[in-house]
Amino acid sequence: MLEITYPDGTRGEYAEGTPVIELLSSLPNSVRKKAVAVMIDDTLMDLQQTLVSGGLFRVLTVSDDESLPILRHSMSHLMALAILELYGDVSFAIGPSIDDGFYYDVLMEKTLVPEDLVKIEEKMAALLKGGDLSFKREIFSRDKAVELFEAEGQKFKVELINDLEVEEVSIYRLGNFTDLCTGPHIPRAKMLKHVKLTSLAGAYWRGDEKREMLQRIYGTAFFTDEDLKAELDRREEAKKRDHRKLGPQLGLFDIKEEAGGGLVFWYPKGYILREKIEDFWKDEHRKSGYDLIMTPHIARSELWHTSGHIDYYRENMFIIKSDEGQEFVLKPMNCPGHILVYKSHIHSYRDLPIRYAELGTVYRNERSGTLHGLLRVRGFTQDDAHIFCTPDQLDDEVDACFDLAHHILTTFGFDKYKVELSVHDPANMEKYAGSEEEWFMAEASLLKAIEKRGLPYEKMPGEAVFYGPKIDLKLIDALGRGWQATTIQFDFNLPRRFDVRYVSSEGKKEYVYMIHRALLGSIERFIGTLTEHYAGLFPLWLAPVQAVILPIGIAHHEYALEAASRMREAGLRVECDVREEKLGLKVRDAELQKIPYMAVCGDKELEAGTFDIRTKAEGRLGTKKIEEFIAELVDEVDRKA
């Protein structure tokens, strides 16, 4: 018998194979009606499954966060059924739930267009109105499942089954659609009401550009219409904030296809924004005890053989051969260069920690299909740093990294972030560099830094890469979206590959402990994030143009130009719009360019020696003398408000 513990502490015993739904019989009807699935310890199960183990039992209802992915995955099956009934001969690949919805990859003769999404939605609604749809789970032997999907012409499902090292597989049927699927699924199809199919894209089968190109249909779904509408509104707002649109519109940056995808051109205003970010970054690092260095953009391939990158990363590298037959690599990362700087001298324990920081531009041969504005490019500048320290300095160094990250990110206006801790799998130590003792020490340092601040975090066992554990901070922007930024990563691999040591207090040569660390991630991606977070209306200290003076007529030009000159002398970035256009047009253009402040002057202001100050967000702020206006702006810049 299997023991089940209910949330109130009561216990029950059930035979193995008991239908999960029987465990709900003693619960209130209000809970049973809202039940989506159950959790037994950490195992998620739908109401069709049967007990295979005991443990702590919890019912997931429509209010639980874990239920939404179940709804969305179920919706992908309903969408697949609609596609099958509309278009007939379709090969289905995979249809998972994702963070903001779901998708299904399909291979079919017809090329879908946006108008087809409406037809598919209508068919989904019609199928639900039929009233007899339900998910049915079945268990097949591996061979029988292959026979089933071969008979249906579903080659992708057959390939997936052949890759599984199991004797049995589960399938789910929904109407005429059959899928290889572990579940879970919702108990009632009538829950699948609130859906919107959002977009189409292409995707290679298994991400391999040598395999079939599939059509990917994206959608999103919720349990209530209100939640769906809120999400669609959020997406509309996200479109307005898209950095790929705002960058060229605001004269910040662009990517020129004639020069090559994934290579960014920074316009004058964008360069100012970038410069202000980099200057702040450099100042804060110097204050925190970092030495700033610069390493070459190119290095002999032997360096990358030593690091191991060329063995595992070659396809993502840009490799050049010189006329003399030497092979060079455009650097894909800064670590080996920092190690060479460290190794230029012999260091004792008294010299450590040594902290090297670099705004180092790197190059990676990303596939064209993965490029995305500033978020995924081929040439980008990492705000990189490497800390070389002794084991007993670990805790303090990780703690200081966290402090610096928090200070810099909050100064840019990111007060919320999600923390992920990737650790090793103790059962598979053979796949990791370094000793188990070193791993536990490094992970403990990371954990201390998180717990010291009382931050919620997600621990991810087995997710650490082979060379060390890490912390990732994901920024939460104004729309609640997460963006990858800070990484604090240990490396037990490169110190051994490059023989990076220090002389201990006992006079022995010991391997250094090496911390990789990036706070913004990359300048490009961070500016993309920042642009969308602020919708292009940057804080005053970052704004490429901080104020524009708008004279109403020619008679006010001299007064306006003199004020602009005084503001520039105070260190402010100011434009003066002396076009012979109506004031309304000038104000509208300034708002479209997201300029924080506008200072209007006409006859009344000229006579009083003032300006009429306004912003897009707050409207008119009243009249001010130029000295008062300058003082307020300088104070706002200095405070980085």
XYZ file of C-alpha atoms in Angstrom:
641
model
C 0.000 0.000 0.000
C 1.052 3.582 -0.673
C 0.729 6.236 2.043
C -0.663 9.610 0.985
C -0.381 12.653 3.273
C -2.994 15.370 2.738
C -2.241 19.093 3.293
C -4.113 19.049 6.637
C -1.808 16.274 7.907
C -4.280 13.405 7.626
C -3.077 10.218 5.964
C -4.595 7.562 3.781
C -3.395 4.299 2.278
C -4.067 3.371 -1.336
C -3.110 0.479 -3.561
C -0.605 1.081 -6.329
C -2.518 1.776 -9.548
C -5.376 3.612 -7.808
C -6.761 6.364 -10.119
C -5.553 9.763 -8.901
C -9.097 11.112 -9.125
C -10.152 8.833 -6.256
C -7.896 10.824 -3.915
C -10.090 13.864 -4.495
C -13.268 12.176 -3.285
C -12.829 13.289 0.325
C -12.145 16.919 -0.607
C -14.778 19.697 -0.784
C -16.770 19.948 -4.005
C -15.482 23.522 -4.529
C -11.907 22.174 -4.699
C -12.812 19.252 -6.977
C -14.520 21.584 -9.469
C -11.412 23.764 -9.794
C -8.909 20.877 -9.807
C -6.527 20.872 -12.754
C -3.933 18.311 -11.645
C -2.231 17.019 -8.503
C 1.252 17.048 -7.071
C 2.553 14.048 -5.113
C 5.815 15.202 -3.568
C 7.522 16.698 -6.650
C 5.669 14.614 -9.239
C 3.031 16.382 -11.334
C 0.117 14.168 -12.449
C -3.212 14.691 -14.137
C -6.464 13.152 -12.938
C -6.283 10.299 -15.477
C -3.072 8.874 -14.100
C -2.696 6.208 -11.439
C -0.645 6.111 -8.264
C 2.888 4.780 -8.523
C 4.249 6.198 -5.252
C 3.110 7.783 -2.038
C 3.980 11.165 -0.562
C 2.637 14.625 0.197
C -0.521 15.190 -1.837
C -1.576 18.608 -3.146
C -4.377 19.549 -5.522
C -3.545 22.153 -8.153
C -6.455 24.408 -9.023
C -6.878 27.134 -11.625
C -5.386 29.582 -9.097
C -2.023 27.796 -8.811
C 0.967 28.929 -10.889
C 1.769 25.322 -11.851
C -1.637 24.949 -13.541
C -1.139 27.496 -16.306
C 1.543 25.489 -18.198
C -0.820 22.487 -18.087
C -3.615 24.538 -19.638
C -1.281 25.882 -22.322
C 0.138 22.491 -23.209
C -3.420 21.160 -23.474
C -4.263 24.114 -25.704
C -1.414 23.168 -28.045
C -3.111 19.786 -28.503
C -6.441 21.465 -29.286
C -4.692 23.694 -31.807
C -3.033 20.642 -33.370
C -6.444 18.951 -33.691
C -7.856 22.047 -35.397
C -4.889 22.153 -37.824
C -5.326 18.453 -38.594
C -9.019 18.865 -39.363
C -8.500 21.998 -41.449
C -5.487 20.953 -43.512
C -5.410 17.145 -43.467
C -1.916 15.805 -44.168
C 0.210 17.332 -41.383
C 3.333 16.000 -39.645
C 3.480 17.146 -36.036
C 6.808 17.734 -34.262
C 6.575 19.150 -30.710
C 4.024 21.368 -28.979
C 5.190 22.489 -25.524
C 4.050 25.216 -23.191
C 6.524 28.095 -22.835
C 6.865 31.015 -20.429
C 4.274 33.200 -22.140
C 2.140 30.653 -23.970
C 2.644 27.637 -26.209
C 3.519 26.602 -29.757
C 3.379 23.660 -32.109
C 5.882 22.898 -34.869
C 4.315 21.329 -37.957
C 5.354 20.209 -41.431
C 2.655 20.713 -44.053
C 2.269 21.585 -47.708
C 0.339 24.797 -47.113
C 2.341 27.829 -46.024
C 0.384 29.446 -43.224
C -0.226 33.212 -43.194
C -1.519 35.399 -40.337
C -5.082 35.165 -41.666
C -4.932 31.402 -41.103
C -4.524 31.953 -37.376
C -8.076 33.306 -37.252
C -9.367 30.207 -39.093
C -7.542 27.909 -36.690
C -8.924 29.795 -33.664
C -12.450 29.536 -35.072
C -11.998 25.817 -35.637
C -10.757 25.375 -32.055
C -13.889 27.121 -30.763
C -16.104 24.983 -33.008
C -14.482 21.781 -31.758
C -15.168 22.800 -28.167
C -18.804 23.541 -28.951
C -19.172 19.938 -30.141
C -19.193 19.071 -26.447
C -17.644 15.608 -26.610
C -13.917 16.416 -26.537
C -11.776 14.974 -23.762
C -8.159 13.940 -23.237
C -7.608 10.194 -23.103
C -4.333 8.779 -21.816
C -2.998 5.375 -22.922
C 0.202 3.432 -22.276
C 1.885 1.701 -25.219
C 4.945 -0.470 -25.491
C 7.728 1.249 -27.359
C 7.289 -1.000 -30.430
C 3.499 -0.584 -30.523
C 3.867 3.200 -30.262
C 6.252 3.182 -33.226
C 3.728 1.119 -35.208
C 0.931 3.532 -34.282
C 2.759 6.665 -35.389
C 4.228 5.044 -38.496
C 0.682 4.126 -39.542
C -0.346 7.752 -39.069
C 2.671 9.031 -41.028
C 4.070 10.881 -38.030
C 7.814 10.517 -38.672
C 8.887 13.041 -36.038
C 7.057 11.122 -33.312
C 8.714 7.894 -34.463
C 12.133 9.546 -34.273
C 11.430 10.808 -30.762
C 10.342 7.368 -29.578
C 13.441 5.739 -31.081
C 15.597 8.134 -29.068
C 13.913 7.203 -25.784
C 15.527 4.570 -23.570
C 12.252 3.280 -22.122
C 10.081 0.181 -22.505
C 6.757 2.036 -22.462
C 5.501 5.455 -23.529
C 2.320 7.383 -22.877
C 0.143 8.900 -25.566
C -2.803 11.278 -25.323
C -5.741 11.358 -27.692
C -7.927 14.406 -28.257
C -10.550 13.717 -30.887
C -8.719 12.540 -34.016
C -5.360 13.886 -32.821
C -2.912 11.488 -31.190
C 0.296 12.702 -29.556
C 3.345 11.201 -27.896
C 3.125 12.984 -24.573
C 3.928 12.565 -20.881
C 1.178 15.002 -19.884
C -0.309 16.152 -17.657
C -3.442 17.591 -19.260
C -6.502 19.393 -17.990
C -9.452 17.253 -16.847
C -12.131 19.050 -18.890
C -11.855 20.425 -22.418
C -14.280 23.254 -21.577
C -11.374 24.921 -19.726
C -9.800 25.610 -23.137
C -11.815 28.732 -23.878
C -9.538 31.713 -23.520
C -6.917 31.555 -26.258
C -5.238 33.777 -28.809
C -2.968 32.569 -31.599
C -0.345 35.255 -31.879
C 2.282 34.646 -34.556
C 4.032 32.383 -37.042
C 7.714 31.565 -37.378
C 10.063 29.046 -38.913
C 12.053 26.496 -36.939
C 14.415 23.731 -37.976
C 13.591 20.285 -36.618
C 15.695 19.843 -33.503
C 17.404 23.169 -34.188
C 19.475 21.609 -36.978
C 19.635 23.756 -40.095
C 20.344 20.616 -42.141
C 16.962 19.147 -41.131
C 13.399 20.020 -42.151
C 12.181 23.596 -41.861
C 8.949 23.522 -39.864
C 6.210 26.085 -39.370
C 5.830 27.178 -35.751
C 2.443 28.480 -34.603
C 2.544 30.494 -31.369
C -0.337 31.201 -29.024
C -1.173 32.086 -25.468
C -3.967 31.002 -23.159
C -5.386 31.656 -19.693
C -8.115 30.326 -17.435
C -10.050 33.632 -17.587
C -10.867 36.128 -20.307
C -9.673 38.968 -18.061
C -6.198 37.449 -17.765
C -6.043 36.869 -21.517
C -7.002 40.479 -22.274
C -4.416 41.756 -19.787
C -1.714 39.673 -21.476
C -2.700 40.883 -24.954
C -2.601 44.497 -23.701
C 0.845 43.834 -22.255
C 2.002 42.470 -25.596
C 0.700 45.539 -27.401
C 2.650 47.704 -24.984
C 5.708 45.517 -25.552
C 5.433 46.151 -29.313
C 5.539 49.905 -28.670
C 8.648 49.421 -26.534
C 10.461 47.116 -28.976
C 14.083 48.308 -29.063
C 14.381 47.224 -32.699
C 11.782 49.859 -33.552
C 12.804 52.551 -31.053
C 16.544 52.326 -31.794
C 16.334 53.696 -35.368
C 13.354 55.936 -34.518
C 15.291 57.718 -31.763
C 18.557 57.788 -33.700
C 20.280 55.435 -31.248
C 21.400 52.363 -33.201
C 20.566 50.089 -36.105
C 21.730 46.924 -37.823
C 22.598 47.237 -41.510
C 22.018 44.077 -43.498
C 24.432 45.248 -46.185
C 27.157 45.132 -43.507
C 25.970 41.822 -42.036
C 23.356 40.639 -39.556
C 24.109 40.916 -35.867
C 26.555 43.835 -36.225
C 25.459 47.041 -34.561
C 25.935 50.604 -35.823
C 25.825 53.185 -33.044
C 24.496 56.593 -34.087
C 25.583 59.805 -32.288
C 22.740 59.725 -29.755
C 23.206 56.021 -29.133
C 26.914 56.560 -28.612
C 26.148 59.150 -25.915
C 23.851 56.672 -24.146
C 26.463 53.946 -24.397
C 29.225 56.285 -23.229
C 27.277 57.320 -20.120
C 26.654 53.674 -19.211
C 30.296 52.730 -19.744
C 31.655 55.762 -17.848
C 29.472 54.940 -14.847
C 30.512 51.273 -15.056
C 34.224 52.190 -15.125
C 33.938 54.633 -12.215
C 32.117 52.118 -10.017
C 34.607 49.363 -10.786
C 37.589 51.529 -9.931
C 35.883 52.463 -6.645
C 35.409 48.741 -5.948
C 39.077 47.844 -6.370
C 39.135 46.606 -9.961
C 41.974 47.268 -12.381
C 40.700 48.052 -15.877
C 42.574 46.393 -18.715
C 42.244 45.922 -22.468
C 43.080 42.780 -24.421
C 43.351 42.235 -28.205
C 40.333 41.442 -30.350
C 42.265 38.663 -32.070
C 44.631 35.931 -30.864
C 46.414 32.873 -32.241
C 44.299 29.732 -32.329
C 46.796 27.972 -30.014
C 45.455 30.094 -27.153
C 41.975 28.716 -27.778
C 43.320 25.161 -27.995
C 44.795 25.640 -24.530
C 41.521 27.017 -23.181
C 39.578 24.182 -24.823
C 37.200 26.512 -26.634
C 38.315 25.568 -30.119
C 37.567 21.895 -29.456
C 33.980 22.484 -28.349
C 33.130 25.917 -29.745
C 34.799 26.041 -33.155
C 31.590 26.373 -35.180
C 30.757 29.546 -33.250
C 34.178 31.147 -33.834
C 35.373 33.458 -36.584
C 38.707 31.961 -37.688
C 41.201 33.796 -39.905
C 44.352 32.528 -41.629
C 47.211 34.920 -42.243
C 49.390 35.015 -45.369
C 52.102 33.345 -43.262
C 49.842 30.380 -42.582
C 49.112 31.241 -38.958
C 45.575 30.738 -37.702
C 43.933 33.468 -35.627
C 40.579 33.702 -33.872
C 38.394 36.751 -33.293
C 37.995 36.350 -29.553
C 34.641 34.860 -28.507
C 35.356 35.604 -24.833
C 37.792 37.562 -22.674
C 38.893 34.935 -20.113
C 42.148 33.714 -21.734
C 43.330 37.283 -22.238
C 42.802 38.121 -18.580
C 44.667 34.965 -17.591
C 47.661 35.988 -19.732
C 47.719 39.384 -17.999
C 47.635 37.662 -14.591
C 50.444 35.293 -15.595
C 52.741 38.121 -16.670
C 53.977 38.152 -13.050
C 54.372 35.624 -10.241
C 51.833 36.411 -7.520
C 51.898 35.516 -3.851
C 48.887 35.161 -1.569
C 49.629 38.710 -0.374
C 48.809 40.065 -3.871
C 45.386 38.477 -3.979
C 42.619 39.134 -4.705
C 43.406 40.584 -8.116
C 40.387 41.904 -9.992
C 40.631 42.619 -13.719
C 37.720 44.260 -15.543
C 37.287 44.976 -19.225
C 34.631 46.249 -21.566
C 35.815 43.632 -24.025
C 34.279 43.300 -27.473
C 33.856 39.673 -28.546
C 32.622 37.975 -31.712
C 30.526 34.843 -32.091
C 29.348 33.209 -35.292
C 25.680 33.001 -34.372
C 23.248 31.492 -36.851
C 21.232 34.028 -38.819
C 17.938 32.636 -37.536
C 18.897 33.242 -33.905
C 19.828 36.932 -34.298
C 17.450 39.349 -32.569
C 18.114 43.080 -32.427
C 20.607 43.917 -29.680
C 19.662 40.843 -27.667
C 21.440 38.313 -29.892
C 24.244 39.699 -32.047
C 27.553 38.552 -33.552
C 29.714 41.348 -32.162
C 29.093 42.609 -28.631
C 30.883 44.119 -25.661
C 30.844 42.123 -22.446
C 31.213 43.987 -19.174
C 33.603 41.283 -18.122
C 35.664 40.798 -15.002
C 37.792 38.002 -13.585
C 38.758 37.724 -9.959
C 41.800 35.674 -8.940
C 41.668 34.818 -5.242
C 42.484 32.276 -2.546
C 39.904 29.840 -1.102
C 39.521 31.846 2.092
C 38.720 34.997 0.085
C 35.804 33.401 -1.775
C 32.964 34.488 0.498
C 34.035 38.138 0.597
C 34.599 38.308 -3.170
C 31.233 36.790 -4.062
C 29.554 39.066 -1.533
C 31.263 42.113 -3.049
C 30.179 41.014 -6.548
C 26.595 40.860 -5.351
C 26.831 44.300 -3.722
C 28.274 45.863 -6.866
C 25.665 44.185 -9.079
C 22.835 45.410 -6.852
C 24.210 48.946 -6.758
C 24.685 49.197 -10.516
C 21.386 47.561 -11.492
C 19.292 49.623 -9.069
C 21.004 52.812 -10.213
C 19.754 52.009 -13.715
C 16.246 51.550 -12.299
C 16.028 47.757 -12.010
C 14.828 47.173 -8.444
C 13.573 43.634 -8.993
C 15.377 40.590 -10.247
C 15.025 36.837 -10.180
C 17.898 34.768 -8.792
C 18.877 31.324 -10.103
C 21.589 29.154 -8.530
C 23.016 26.446 -10.803
C 24.813 23.690 -8.889
C 26.438 20.354 -9.706
C 25.050 16.828 -9.565
C 27.026 14.992 -6.834
C 26.170 11.646 -8.449
C 28.084 12.565 -11.620
C 31.292 14.205 -10.406
C 33.239 12.648 -13.291
C 31.778 15.202 -15.703
C 32.981 18.222 -13.686
C 36.351 19.956 -13.430
C 37.728 20.428 -9.924
C 37.219 18.394 -6.777
C 33.927 17.841 -4.977
C 35.321 19.785 -2.014
C 35.985 22.791 -4.277
C 32.486 22.594 -5.722
C 30.839 22.519 -2.314
C 32.982 25.449 -1.162
C 32.122 27.523 -4.242
C 28.408 26.712 -4.042
C 28.365 27.575 -0.341
C 29.860 31.002 -1.106
C 27.207 31.686 -3.723
C 24.435 30.527 -1.419
C 25.684 32.672 1.472
C 25.560 35.777 -0.721
C 21.953 35.023 -1.698
C 20.722 34.130 1.781
C 22.466 37.092 3.382
C 20.148 39.353 1.371
C 17.048 37.293 2.033
C 16.417 36.912 -1.690
C 14.103 34.228 -3.030
C 15.957 31.993 -5.462
C 15.549 28.899 -7.567
C 18.132 26.190 -7.005
C 18.839 24.242 -10.178
C 20.568 20.921 -9.377
C 22.667 19.522 -12.201
C 22.340 22.733 -14.249
C 25.884 23.974 -13.586
C 28.237 23.740 -16.560
C 31.234 21.433 -16.215
C 33.674 24.110 -15.075
C 31.817 25.630 -12.123
C 28.592 26.675 -10.337
C 27.001 30.062 -10.944
C 24.431 32.655 -9.940
C 22.287 34.308 -12.617
C 20.298 37.476 -11.984
C 17.388 38.105 -14.344
C 16.125 41.674 -14.376
C 12.376 42.279 -14.141
C 11.371 45.175 -16.374
C 8.409 47.583 -16.322
C 6.197 44.962 -18.005
C 7.211 42.176 -15.623
C 9.442 40.417 -18.170
C 12.696 38.742 -17.173
C 15.999 39.628 -18.894
C 19.303 37.836 -18.375
C 21.917 40.190 -16.922
C 24.360 39.403 -14.102
C 26.302 36.152 -13.949
C 28.722 35.220 -11.157
C 30.492 32.018 -12.233
C 33.274 29.919 -10.748
C 35.824 28.275 -13.034
C 37.836 25.238 -11.931
C 38.833 24.438 -15.522
C 40.878 27.337 -16.931
C 43.214 27.694 -13.928
C 44.294 24.105 -14.538
C 44.476 24.378 -18.321
C 46.635 27.518 -18.099
C 48.389 26.523 -14.863
C 47.233 29.690 -13.081
C 48.765 29.669 -9.606
C 49.831 31.767 -6.656
C 52.477 31.194 -3.981
C 50.771 30.300 -0.699
C 51.880 31.337 2.799
C 53.667 27.956 3.007
C 55.638 28.773 -0.140
C 53.725 26.237 -2.274
C 52.328 26.952 -5.710
C 48.548 26.522 -5.528
C 45.834 26.937 -8.137
C 43.953 30.227 -7.847
C 40.208 30.289 -7.413
C 38.864 32.131 -10.457
C 35.521 33.943 -10.634
C 34.055 35.039 -13.972
C 31.672 37.910 -13.516
C 29.507 40.092 -15.776
C 27.011 42.537 -14.298
C 25.188 43.945 -17.313
C 25.781 40.840 -19.438
C 26.703 42.787 -22.529
C 26.424 46.478 -23.309
C 24.320 45.749 -26.388
C 21.806 43.504 -24.671
C 21.623 45.793 -21.660
C 20.841 48.821 -23.830
C 18.150 46.787 -25.581
C 16.709 45.918 -22.157
C 17.029 49.492 -20.921
C 15.331 50.879 -24.038
C 12.317 48.620 -23.597
C 12.154 49.139 -19.819
C 11.889 52.913 -20.240
C 10.138 52.806 -23.653
C 12.964 55.052 -24.898
C 12.267 57.792 -22.324
C 15.514 57.376 -20.401
C 16.289 58.890 -17.000
C 17.783 62.359 -17.350
C 21.367 61.285 -16.600
C 21.256 58.802 -19.497
C 19.106 60.699 -22.002
C 21.116 61.542 -25.154
C 19.282 64.877 -25.336
C 18.213 66.065 -21.903
C 16.250 69.166 -22.884
C 15.126 71.065 -25.956
C 14.439 74.775 -26.072
C 11.475 75.730 -28.227
C 11.276 79.400 -29.299
C 7.821 80.282 -30.603
C 9.044 82.714 -33.267
C 12.122 84.262 -34.871
C 12.067 87.105 -32.313
C 12.801 84.568 -29.585
C 15.700 82.743 -31.303
C 18.533 84.755 -29.804
C 17.110 84.377 -26.280
C 16.691 80.627 -26.799
C 20.173 80.123 -28.269
C 21.804 82.023 -25.407
C 19.963 79.829 -22.858
C 21.037 76.696 -24.704
C 24.642 77.863 -24.572
C 24.450 78.429 -20.819
C 22.952 74.981 -20.287
C 25.737 73.344 -22.302
C 28.323 75.206 -20.224
C 26.708 73.557 -17.175
C 27.331 70.154 -18.760
C 23.798 69.514 -20.007
C 22.952 68.014 -23.406
C 20.587 70.491 -25.038
C 19.119 71.196 -28.457
C 17.472 74.393 -29.649
C 14.710 74.003 -32.239
C 14.838 77.170 -34.342
C 12.832 75.765 -37.241
C 10.128 78.087 -38.520
C 7.373 75.678 -37.556
C 4.355 75.901 -35.287
C 4.961 75.280 -31.602
C 2.583 72.290 -31.593
C 4.687 70.496 -34.196
C 7.900 71.236 -32.303
C 6.400 69.880 -29.067
C 5.132 66.773 -30.852
C 8.555 66.117 -32.422
C 10.282 66.514 -29.046
C 7.839 64.045 -27.498
C 8.391 61.539 -30.320
C 12.142 61.834 -29.702
C 11.497 61.100 -25.998
C 13.330 64.231 -24.823
C 12.740 64.544 -21.058
C 12.317 68.347 -20.813
C 10.990 71.080 -23.096
C 11.544 74.778 -22.401
C 9.220 77.077 -24.380
C 9.825 80.801 -24.807
C 7.607 83.451 -26.369
C 6.975 87.159 -25.800
C 5.813 86.710 -22.199
C 8.808 84.551 -21.249
C 11.245 86.851 -23.047
C 9.916 89.844 -21.121
C 9.998 88.007 -17.753
C 13.359 86.290 -18.376
C 11.807 82.843 -17.874
C 10.909 79.653 -19.746
C 7.685 77.649 -19.710
C 8.837 74.150 -18.675
C 6.972 71.007 -19.641
C 7.452 67.249 -19.928
C 5.530 64.626 -21.859
C 4.714 62.671 -18.699
C 3.623 65.529 -16.447
C 2.638 68.269 -18.862
C 3.383 71.883 -17.903
C 5.494 72.372 -14.780
C 5.299 76.170 -14.693
C 7.726 78.971 -15.528
C 11.312 79.078 -14.294
C 14.345 81.304 -14.620
C 17.128 79.691 -16.637
C 19.385 79.553 -13.553
C 16.720 77.687 -11.585
C 16.055 75.305 -14.491
C 19.757 74.531 -14.911
C 20.233 73.940 -11.175
C 17.295 71.516 -11.043
C 18.487 69.533 -14.061
C 22.088 69.346 -12.830
C 20.843 68.104 -9.447
C 18.665 65.454 -11.116
C 21.621 64.285 -13.216
C 23.969 64.182 -10.230
C 21.468 62.122 -8.227
C 20.943 59.763 -11.188
C 17.258 60.018 -10.342
